[in-house]
Amino acid sequence: MDNSEIIAAIEEKYRALGENPQTYLNGLLQAKPINYWDYIQVDTLLSLQKTRTDFKDEEIFVMYHQVTELTLKMMVHEIKQLSEGENLSEETWITKLDRLKRYTRMLITSFDIMKDGMSYDDYNIFRATLTPASGFQSAQFRVLEIYCTKLENLINSQGRERMPDNPSIDDYFENIYWKDAGLNRKTGKMTLTLRQFIEKYEADFKVLAKNTMGKTLEERVAQMPNPSDELKDKLKQFDHFYNVAWPIVHLDTANHYLNSKGETKAATGGSDWQKYLHPKYQQRKFFPELWSAEEVANWGE
């Protein structure tokens, strides 16, 4: 397009919106050119690391978790498109699943930053100032789960024994696997970490769960007339990466800092981390129908 055609197209664009094109062209004449630091908000981004101690590696700890949250946001961004899209092609699904697998691989390999990139002694001092905050309180982690699979798949075997015959959303959330990290089912005692998390986010989680009924990734796949073996394989790869490989690396890293010398230190959130973090205990699967009975029985091994 030459200059006159571009100007005509701009004028047509704003006339179609019921706007005066000349006003927008005059504004463009005065607008400053965009630059990298304003577009990416670099100064703001680099000002968000607020530590509680003077240990240098605490800033690494904060940035690592911020990068993790941004990665989870990228994943939710892709998953929402699959959940909310209608009659998407398999090509679209495969493209998005490849992205999700790459993002999850980032999460897996990034644990080397935590395991080998911080002072063992410094971490075990400054982490005491973080109590009761915990990575358990990542809301995006729960949002991703809700978009991916039906609530019944977020109930482990112990939880299923407690469920009524026709469970409501409230029943599912009462027995959801992640509450085991901070709730003593026998006494009803709840950690402050879990109580804070529930008070801030659970109502929103329930609204999201209601709005995604019939539209989770698991259900979208079930609505496909004949998904290909390639697509099913991609789904299984993502399921394994996210729900087995990543938790195992997380568990190994926690073991490095909390139990490598046999101390069995408590997690900042107060959970029985050695049990709770293991995928065999969580039993979280996004696409259970794609796995054989043997694979389900050996989940996390």
Tab-separated table of C-alpha atoms in Angstrom:
chain	number	residue	atom	x	y	z
A	1	MET	CA	0.000	0.000	0.000
A	2	ASP	CA	1.256	3.495	-0.792
A	3	ASN	CA	0.863	6.438	1.597
A	4	SER	CA	-2.449	7.602	0.197
A	5	GLU	CA	-3.928	4.100	0.503
A	6	ILE	CA	-2.720	3.802	4.096
A	7	ILE	CA	-4.273	7.169	5.009
A	8	ALA	CA	-7.527	6.189	3.300
A	9	ALA	CA	-7.588	2.899	5.213
A	10	ILE	CA	-6.993	4.713	8.503
A	11	GLU	CA	-9.800	7.168	7.736
A	12	GLU	CA	-12.147	4.302	6.860
A	13	LYS	CA	-11.252	2.486	10.073
A	14	TYR	CA	-12.269	5.390	12.290
A	15	ARG	CA	-15.328	6.362	10.248
A	16	ALA	CA	-16.553	2.765	10.716
A	17	LEU	CA	-16.251	3.346	14.462
A	18	GLY	CA	-18.244	6.558	14.212
A	19	GLU	CA	-15.154	8.630	14.976
A	20	ASN	CA	-13.511	11.617	13.295
A	21	PRO	CA	-10.323	10.319	11.602
A	22	GLN	CA	-8.737	13.769	11.694
A	23	THR	CA	-8.735	13.754	15.495
A	24	TYR	CA	-6.760	10.506	15.572
A	25	LEU	CA	-4.336	11.652	12.873
A	26	ASN	CA	-3.697	14.857	14.828
A	27	GLY	CA	-3.042	12.763	17.938
A	28	LEU	CA	-0.615	10.540	16.034
A	29	LEU	CA	1.282	13.636	14.952
A	30	GLN	CA	1.919	14.544	18.601
A	31	ALA	CA	2.546	11.051	20.005
A	32	LYS	CA	6.061	10.149	21.143
A	33	PRO	CA	7.774	7.117	19.572
A	34	ILE	CA	7.545	3.926	21.636
A	35	ASN	CA	10.707	2.520	23.188
A	36	TYR	CA	11.650	-0.823	24.706
A	37	TRP	CA	11.768	0.236	28.345
A	38	ASP	CA	8.311	1.817	28.281
A	39	TYR	CA	6.717	-0.984	26.268
A	40	ILE	CA	8.090	-3.737	28.554
A	41	GLN	CA	7.776	-1.546	31.665
A	42	VAL	CA	11.350	-2.440	32.574
A	43	ASP	CA	11.793	0.121	35.354
A	44	THR	CA	8.579	-1.006	37.058
A	45	LEU	CA	9.440	-4.680	36.608
A	46	LEU	CA	12.892	-4.284	38.122
A	47	SER	CA	11.486	-2.406	41.109
A	48	LEU	CA	9.228	-5.264	42.240
A	49	GLN	CA	11.814	-7.228	44.233
A	50	LYS	CA	11.043	-6.435	47.885
A	51	THR	CA	13.128	-8.540	50.269
A	52	ARG	CA	12.713	-9.003	54.022
A	53	THR	CA	16.397	-9.478	54.869
A	54	ASP	CA	19.811	-8.295	53.671
A	55	PHE	CA	20.860	-11.729	52.404
A	56	LYS	CA	21.785	-11.227	48.741
A	57	ASP	CA	20.293	-14.501	47.547
A	58	GLU	CA	16.843	-13.583	48.845
A	59	GLU	CA	16.492	-11.300	45.831
A	60	ILE	CA	17.246	-14.311	43.600
A	61	PHE	CA	14.546	-16.232	45.473
A	62	VAL	CA	11.992	-13.454	44.851
A	63	MET	CA	12.870	-13.068	41.155
A	64	TYR	CA	12.724	-16.816	40.607
A	65	HIS	CA	9.160	-16.952	41.894
A	66	GLN	CA	8.168	-13.887	39.883
A	67	VAL	CA	9.494	-15.548	36.721
A	68	THR	CA	7.505	-18.667	37.657
A	69	GLU	CA	4.315	-16.612	38.021
A	70	LEU	CA	4.897	-14.995	34.620
A	71	THR	CA	5.428	-18.432	33.088
A	72	LEU	CA	2.189	-19.667	34.639
A	73	LYS	CA	0.438	-16.601	33.225
A	74	MET	CA	1.696	-17.502	29.741
A	75	MET	CA	0.337	-21.014	30.233
A	76	VAL	CA	-3.071	-19.818	31.421
A	77	HIS	CA	-3.137	-17.466	28.410
A	78	GLU	CA	-2.804	-20.446	26.044
A	79	ILE	CA	-5.161	-22.703	28.009
A	80	LYS	CA	-7.955	-20.102	28.108
A	81	GLN	CA	-7.903	-19.919	24.313
A	82	LEU	CA	-8.414	-23.684	24.064
A	83	SER	CA	-11.097	-23.672	26.749
A	84	GLU	CA	-13.078	-20.760	25.340
A	85	GLY	CA	-12.608	-21.544	21.637
A	86	GLU	CA	-15.306	-23.349	19.665
A	87	ASN	CA	-14.526	-26.015	17.075
A	88	LEU	CA	-10.809	-25.329	17.060
A	89	SER	CA	-8.700	-27.313	14.635
A	90	GLU	CA	-6.345	-30.041	15.792
A	91	GLU	CA	-3.519	-27.961	14.382
A	92	THR	CA	-4.415	-25.182	16.828
A	93	TRP	CA	-4.529	-27.645	19.712
A	94	ILE	CA	-1.166	-29.170	18.826
A	95	THR	CA	0.438	-25.732	18.495
A	96	LYS	CA	-0.878	-24.655	21.895
A	97	LEU	CA	0.120	-27.939	23.558
A	98	ASP	CA	3.638	-27.620	22.179
A	99	ARG	CA	3.786	-24.158	23.735
A	100	LEU	CA	2.496	-25.499	27.039
A	101	LYS	CA	5.099	-28.241	27.011
A	102	ARG	CA	7.877	-25.709	26.380
A	103	TYR	CA	6.653	-23.506	29.222
A	104	THR	CA	6.504	-26.497	31.550
A	105	ARG	CA	10.011	-27.519	30.508
A	106	MET	CA	11.091	-24.008	31.541
A	107	LEU	CA	9.534	-24.572	34.962
A	108	ILE	CA	11.282	-27.925	35.314
A	109	THR	CA	14.762	-26.769	34.288
A	110	SER	CA	14.472	-23.501	36.209
A	111	PHE	CA	14.610	-25.357	39.520
A	112	ASP	CA	18.379	-25.524	39.026
A	113	ILE	CA	18.325	-21.812	39.900
A	114	MET	CA	16.756	-22.694	43.233
A	115	LYS	CA	18.801	-25.819	43.888
A	116	ASP	CA	22.265	-24.676	42.779
A	117	GLY	CA	21.888	-20.906	42.505
A	118	MET	CA	21.447	-19.929	46.163
A	119	SER	CA	23.533	-20.265	49.291
A	120	TYR	CA	22.288	-23.238	51.292
A	121	ASP	CA	23.093	-21.605	54.630
A	122	ASP	CA	21.703	-18.178	53.722
A	123	TYR	CA	18.450	-19.648	52.420
A	124	ASN	CA	17.909	-21.659	55.570
A	125	ILE	CA	18.220	-18.450	57.590
A	126	PHE	CA	16.206	-15.971	55.538
A	127	ARG	CA	13.390	-18.423	54.765
A	128	ALA	CA	12.281	-18.185	58.401
A	129	THR	CA	11.229	-14.581	57.715
A	130	LEU	CA	8.851	-15.791	54.973
A	131	THR	CA	6.555	-17.823	57.235
A	132	PRO	CA	3.641	-18.367	56.650
A	133	ALA	CA	3.991	-17.374	52.979
A	134	SER	CA	4.412	-20.331	50.652
A	135	GLY	CA	4.498	-21.134	46.937
A	136	PHE	CA	1.423	-23.185	47.801
A	137	GLN	CA	-0.418	-19.844	47.738
A	138	SER	CA	0.043	-19.405	43.982
A	139	ALA	CA	-3.479	-18.765	42.705
A	140	GLN	CA	-2.464	-19.190	39.070
A	141	PHE	CA	-1.508	-22.787	39.772
A	142	ARG	CA	-5.098	-23.489	40.884
A	143	VAL	CA	-6.602	-21.477	38.013
A	144	LEU	CA	-4.623	-23.560	35.527
A	145	GLU	CA	-5.919	-26.767	37.101
A	146	ILE	CA	-9.529	-25.603	36.953
A	147	TYR	CA	-9.228	-24.728	33.270
A	148	CYS	CA	-7.554	-28.036	32.425
A	149	THR	CA	-9.711	-30.689	34.051
A	150	LYS	CA	-12.940	-31.493	35.838
A	151	LEU	CA	-12.971	-30.959	39.601
A	152	GLU	CA	-13.385	-34.682	40.208
A	153	ASN	CA	-9.822	-35.163	38.919
A	154	LEU	CA	-8.512	-32.847	41.635
A	155	ILE	CA	-9.706	-35.203	44.369
A	156	ASN	CA	-7.230	-37.849	45.499
A	157	SER	CA	-8.224	-41.343	46.653
A	158	GLN	CA	-8.617	-40.253	50.288
A	159	GLY	CA	-10.851	-37.373	49.214
A	160	ARG	CA	-13.038	-39.604	47.056
A	161	GLU	CA	-13.872	-41.682	50.113
A	162	ARG	CA	-15.321	-38.581	51.775
A	163	MET	CA	-17.380	-37.380	48.790
A	164	PRO	CA	-21.212	-37.608	48.724
A	165	ASP	CA	-22.982	-39.347	45.839
A	166	ASN	CA	-23.966	-36.154	44.008
A	167	PRO	CA	-21.260	-33.674	44.925
A	168	SER	CA	-21.659	-29.928	44.534
A	169	ILE	CA	-18.879	-27.471	43.739
A	170	ASP	CA	-18.641	-26.802	47.477
A	171	ASP	CA	-18.189	-30.532	48.131
A	172	TYR	CA	-15.386	-30.731	45.581
A	173	PHE	CA	-13.554	-27.785	47.093
A	174	GLU	CA	-14.023	-29.151	50.596
A	175	ASN	CA	-12.186	-32.308	49.542
A	176	ILE	CA	-9.811	-30.960	46.884
A	177	TYR	CA	-6.315	-32.438	47.097
A	178	TRP	CA	-4.428	-29.213	47.807
A	179	LYS	CA	-6.249	-28.585	51.069
A	180	ASP	CA	-4.413	-31.607	52.464
A	181	ALA	CA	-1.307	-29.393	52.568
A	182	GLY	CA	-2.737	-27.336	55.422
A	183	LEU	CA	-5.796	-29.043	56.863
A	184	ASN	CA	-5.810	-31.790	59.462
A	185	ARG	CA	-8.827	-33.803	58.349
A	186	LYS	CA	-9.169	-35.454	61.779
A	187	THR	CA	-9.086	-32.338	63.962
A	188	GLY	CA	-10.244	-29.751	61.428
A	189	LYS	CA	-7.267	-27.564	62.338
A	190	MET	CA	-6.084	-25.388	59.456
A	191	THR	CA	-2.728	-23.674	58.967
A	192	LEU	CA	-2.619	-19.895	58.638
A	193	THR	CA	-1.140	-20.388	55.149
A	194	LEU	CA	-4.207	-22.284	53.967
A	195	ARG	CA	-6.654	-20.025	55.790
A	196	GLN	CA	-5.193	-16.917	54.146
A	197	PHE	CA	-5.321	-18.597	50.731
A	198	ILE	CA	-8.946	-19.689	51.093
A	199	GLU	CA	-10.070	-16.275	52.316
A	200	LYS	CA	-8.436	-14.495	49.383
A	201	TYR	CA	-9.125	-16.833	46.480
A	202	GLU	CA	-11.568	-19.693	47.067
A	203	ALA	CA	-14.730	-17.769	46.158
A	204	ASP	CA	-13.156	-16.781	42.828
A	205	PHE	CA	-12.022	-20.366	42.212
A	206	LYS	CA	-15.591	-21.588	42.677
A	207	VAL	CA	-16.951	-19.008	40.224
A	208	LEU	CA	-14.313	-20.038	37.672
A	209	ALA	CA	-15.107	-23.724	38.185
A	210	LYS	CA	-18.799	-23.023	37.541
A	211	ASN	CA	-18.031	-20.968	34.427
A	212	THR	CA	-15.723	-23.615	32.955
A	213	MET	CA	-18.130	-26.539	33.367
A	214	GLY	CA	-18.217	-28.325	30.022
A	215	LYS	CA	-15.303	-26.230	28.766
A	216	THR	CA	-12.272	-27.640	30.544
A	217	LEU	CA	-9.535	-28.904	28.261
A	218	GLU	CA	-10.431	-32.443	29.279
A	219	GLU	CA	-14.064	-31.896	28.245
A	220	ARG	CA	-13.163	-30.073	25.038
A	221	VAL	CA	-11.122	-33.099	23.971
A	222	ALA	CA	-14.003	-35.429	24.880
A	223	GLN	CA	-16.254	-33.361	22.591
A	224	MET	CA	-14.002	-34.056	19.597
A	225	PRO	CA	-15.441	-36.752	17.307
A	226	ASN	CA	-12.160	-38.539	16.664
A	227	PRO	CA	-9.017	-36.973	18.151
A	228	SER	CA	-5.845	-38.193	16.486
A	229	ASP	CA	-3.185	-40.278	18.167
A	230	GLU	CA	-0.799	-37.335	17.750
A	231	LEU	CA	-3.116	-35.036	19.689
A	232	LYS	CA	-3.673	-37.599	22.442
A	233	ASP	CA	0.075	-38.091	22.708
A	234	LYS	CA	0.604	-34.317	23.055
A	235	LEU	CA	-2.032	-34.172	25.797
A	236	LYS	CA	-0.341	-36.995	27.687
A	237	GLN	CA	3.058	-35.349	27.358
A	238	PHE	CA	1.746	-32.097	28.849
A	239	ASP	CA	-0.093	-34.008	31.586
A	240	HIS	CA	3.074	-35.887	32.565
A	241	PHE	CA	5.348	-32.861	32.357
A	242	TYR	CA	3.104	-30.698	34.517
A	243	ASN	CA	1.718	-33.230	36.969
A	244	VAL	CA	4.650	-35.612	37.436
A	245	ALA	CA	7.976	-34.252	36.176
A	246	TRP	CA	7.625	-30.730	37.585
A	247	PRO	CA	6.414	-31.817	41.060
A	248	ILE	CA	9.230	-34.376	41.293
A	249	VAL	CA	11.868	-31.713	40.581
A	250	HIS	CA	10.148	-29.431	43.107
A	251	LEU	CA	10.292	-32.225	45.661
A	252	ASP	CA	13.989	-32.834	44.946
A	253	THR	CA	14.743	-29.137	45.431
A	254	ALA	CA	12.805	-29.007	48.684
A	255	ASN	CA	14.685	-32.098	49.843
A	256	HIS	CA	17.996	-30.376	49.021
A	257	TYR	CA	17.248	-27.444	51.321
A	258	LEU	CA	15.072	-29.061	53.967
A	259	ASN	CA	16.395	-32.585	54.343
A	260	SER	CA	19.752	-33.055	52.593
A	261	LYS	CA	21.506	-33.271	55.961
A	262	GLY	CA	18.764	-35.277	57.636
A	263	GLU	CA	17.254	-32.286	59.451
A	264	THR	CA	13.728	-32.695	57.978
A	265	LYS	CA	13.018	-28.981	58.367
A	266	ALA	CA	9.444	-27.698	58.203
A	267	ALA	CA	8.204	-25.891	55.100
A	268	THR	CA	7.315	-22.213	55.524
A	269	GLY	CA	3.667	-23.068	54.882
A	270	GLY	CA	3.687	-25.790	57.513
A	271	SER	CA	2.821	-28.676	55.179
A	272	ASP	CA	4.127	-32.222	55.355
A	273	TRP	CA	6.047	-31.393	52.176
A	274	GLN	CA	7.690	-34.809	51.709
A	275	LYS	CA	4.268	-36.381	51.351
A	276	TYR	CA	2.227	-33.526	49.894
A	277	LEU	CA	4.578	-32.591	47.037
A	278	HIS	CA	4.800	-36.108	45.648
A	279	PRO	CA	2.606	-36.640	42.553
A	280	LYS	CA	1.663	-40.084	43.824
A	281	TYR	CA	-0.008	-38.395	46.802
A	282	GLN	CA	-1.571	-35.533	44.834
A	283	GLN	CA	-2.798	-37.898	42.099
A	284	ARG	CA	-3.560	-34.945	39.823
A	285	LYS	CA	-4.269	-35.920	36.204
A	286	PHE	CA	-5.754	-33.585	33.628
A	287	PHE	CA	-6.706	-36.270	31.096
A	288	PRO	CA	-7.259	-39.493	33.081
A	289	GLU	CA	-9.140	-41.214	30.266
A	290	LEU	CA	-5.981	-41.212	28.137
A	291	TRP	CA	-3.977	-43.257	30.654
A	292	SER	CA	-4.120	-47.017	31.111
A	293	ALA	CA	-5.051	-48.557	34.456
A	294	GLU	CA	-1.426	-49.594	34.931
A	295	GLU	CA	-0.170	-46.076	34.198
A	296	VAL	CA	-2.652	-44.627	36.673
A	297	ALA	CA	-1.624	-47.152	39.335
A	298	ASN	CA	2.056	-46.243	38.832
A	299	TRP	CA	1.466	-42.464	38.625
A	300	GLY	CA	4.509	-40.590	39.882
A	301	GLU	CA	6.786	-43.613	40.134
